[in-house]
Short mmCIF file of C-alpha atoms in Angstrom, two decimals:
data_model
loop_
_atom_site.label_atom_id
_atom_site.label_comp_id
_atom_site.label_asym_id
_atom_site.label_seq_id
_atom_site.Cartn_x
_atom_site.Cartn_y
_atom_site.Cartn_z
CA MET A 134 -12.04 -27.64 25.75
CA ASP A 135 -10.46 -26.90 22.37
CA ASP A 136 -11.67 -28.10 19.03
CA MET A 137 -9.92 -31.45 19.61
CA GLU A 138 -12.00 -34.58 19.30
CA TYR A 139 -12.01 -37.39 21.86
CA ASP A 140 -13.30 -40.89 21.48
CA ASP A 141 -15.50 -42.64 24.07
CA ALA A 142 -12.54 -43.66 26.24
CA GLY A 143 -11.26 -40.07 26.40
CA HIS A 144 -8.31 -40.56 24.05
CA HIS A 145 -7.36 -37.79 21.66
CA VAL A 146 -8.27 -38.56 18.07
CA GLU A 147 -6.42 -36.75 15.32
CA ASP A 148 -8.02 -35.85 12.08
CA GLU A 149 -4.80 -36.45 10.12
CA GLU A 150 -4.23 -39.82 8.53
CA ALA A 151 -1.13 -41.77 9.36
CA PRO A 152 1.50 -41.76 6.61
CA GLU A 153 1.43 -44.86 4.54
CA GLU A 154 4.38 -47.28 5.02
CA GLU A 155 6.38 -48.26 2.02
CA MET A 156 5.66 -51.80 1.00
CA GLU A 157 8.38 -54.05 -0.41
CA GLU A 158 7.67 -55.62 -3.71
CA GLU A 159 6.89 -59.34 -3.46
CA VAL A 160 9.49 -61.61 -5.05
CA PRO A 161 8.50 -65.09 -6.18
CA ALA A 162 10.13 -67.84 -4.14
CA GLU A 163 12.01 -69.30 -7.07
CA ASP A 164 13.68 -65.93 -7.73
CA MET A 165 14.60 -65.30 -4.16
CA TYR A 166 18.11 -66.77 -4.22
CA GLU A 167 19.01 -66.00 -7.82
CA GLY A 168 20.78 -62.89 -9.05
CA ASP A 169 23.59 -60.70 -7.74
CA ASP A 170 23.78 -62.23 -4.30
CA ALA A 171 24.35 -65.78 -5.50
CA GLY A 172 27.63 -65.87 -3.57
CA ASN A 173 25.86 -64.99 -0.29
CA ASP A 174 25.53 -68.20 1.74
CA GLU A 175 23.60 -66.62 4.69
CA ASN A 176 20.19 -67.35 3.22
CA LYS A 177 20.83 -70.84 1.95
CA VAL A 178 20.00 -74.08 3.69
CA GLN A 179 22.91 -76.45 4.20
CA VAL A 180 22.09 -79.99 3.07
CA LEU A 181 24.18 -82.64 4.88
CA ASP A 182 25.21 -85.57 2.80
CA GLU A 183 25.43 -89.02 4.30
CA SER A 184 29.22 -89.15 3.78
CA HIS A 185 29.69 -87.43 7.16
CA LYS A 186 27.52 -90.01 9.00
CA GLN A 187 29.33 -92.39 11.28
CA PRO A 188 28.30 -96.02 10.71
CA ASN A 189 26.57 -97.54 13.76
CA ALA A 190 29.42 -100.00 14.26
CA HIS A 191 31.95 -97.11 14.57
CA ARG A 192 30.13 -94.83 17.01
CA ILE A 193 32.35 -93.09 19.50
CA THR A 194 29.87 -91.19 21.72
CA THR A 195 28.31 -92.58 24.87
CA ARG A 196 25.22 -94.74 24.89
CA TYR A 197 23.77 -92.66 27.72
CA MET A 198 21.20 -89.96 26.91
CA THR A 199 22.38 -86.66 28.33
CA LYS A 200 20.15 -84.45 30.44
CA TYR A 201 20.17 -81.91 27.61
CA GLU A 202 19.04 -84.46 25.04
CA ARG A 203 16.34 -85.71 27.43
CA ALA A 204 15.06 -82.16 27.98
CA ARG A 205 14.99 -81.43 24.24
CA VAL A 206 13.34 -84.70 23.30
CA LEU A 207 10.67 -84.33 26.00
CA GLY A 208 9.96 -80.70 25.07
CA THR A 209 9.82 -81.44 21.36
CA ARG A 210 7.61 -84.52 21.83
CA ALA A 211 5.28 -82.64 24.28
CA LEU A 212 4.90 -79.86 21.65
CA GLN A 213 4.05 -82.46 19.00
CA ILE A 214 1.48 -84.14 21.29
CA SER A 215 -0.06 -80.77 22.14
CA MET A 216 -0.52 -80.20 18.39
CA ASN A 217 -2.47 -83.50 18.03
CA ALA A 218 0.35 -85.78 16.95
CA PRO A 219 -0.48 -89.48 17.37
CA VAL A 220 0.38 -90.77 20.87
CA MET A 221 2.42 -93.99 20.94
CA VAL A 222 1.35 -95.22 24.37
CA ASP A 223 -1.95 -95.77 26.21
CA ILE A 224 -2.67 -92.41 27.88
CA GLU A 225 -5.27 -93.72 30.36
CA GLY A 226 -7.03 -90.38 30.69
CA GLU A 227 -3.83 -88.28 30.94
CA THR A 228 -4.13 -84.89 29.28
CA ASP A 229 -0.80 -83.21 30.15
CA PRO A 230 1.44 -83.47 26.99
CA LEU A 231 4.63 -83.44 29.03
CA LYS A 232 3.51 -86.35 31.19
CA ILE A 233 2.43 -88.26 28.10
CA ALA A 234 5.88 -87.57 26.54
CA MET A 235 7.56 -88.78 29.76
CA LYS A 236 5.55 -91.99 29.61
CA GLU A 237 6.52 -92.49 25.97
CA LEU A 238 10.18 -91.99 26.89
CA ARG A 239 9.96 -94.53 29.77
CA GLU A 240 8.50 -97.06 27.34
CA ARG A 241 11.01 -95.99 24.60
CA LYS A 242 8.30 -95.30 22.07
CA ILE A 243 9.19 -91.73 21.05
CA PRO A 244 9.65 -91.63 17.26
CA ILE A 245 12.62 -89.17 17.34
CA ILE A 246 16.25 -89.67 16.23
CA ILE A 247 18.94 -87.79 18.13
CA ARG A 248 21.76 -86.43 15.97
CA ARG A 249 25.04 -85.89 17.76
CA TYR A 250 27.51 -83.66 15.88
CA LEU A 251 31.23 -84.29 16.30
CA PRO A 252 34.12 -81.75 15.97
CA ASP A 253 35.24 -83.18 12.63
CA ASN A 254 31.85 -82.25 11.09
CA SER A 255 30.62 -85.85 11.14
CA PHE A 256 27.61 -86.93 13.13
CA GLU A 257 25.99 -89.96 14.74
CA ASP A 258 22.30 -90.74 14.71
CA TRP A 259 20.83 -92.49 17.76
CA SER A 260 17.25 -93.62 18.11
CA ILE A 261 15.61 -93.44 21.54
CA ASP A 262 15.47 -97.22 22.00
CA GLU A 263 19.29 -97.48 21.48
CA LEU A 264 20.12 -95.08 24.32
CA ILE A 265 20.33 -95.78 28.06
CA ILE A 266 17.96 -93.47 29.91
CA GLU A 267 18.41 -92.78 33.61
#
């Protein structure tokens, strides 16, 4: 063969070094959103004030938990349980996080609030024990 070198697995090894990639200069977090792009709202977090919250007495959405809310609540809670969050029910030897989350939902012990957004930019907060689950 030529003067090329091969490693143990038979792959061609080049003598040239790979070009170094340009590194971006680190910017401290407090300086990240200051400066020329102060008018750019893409990178900012929107903080919702409580003025858009519907009072519990004036709720207009249904008391029934939708299948989409159920799926999201179960998935979120199962992820929390899999990351060693405290379990709110007696697990009786169960190890599957999704089954534990389903048991918590049946017993209405999941510590999650569902926020339903409305077209007028207001929202309603519902706890799990307030909703009808089918």
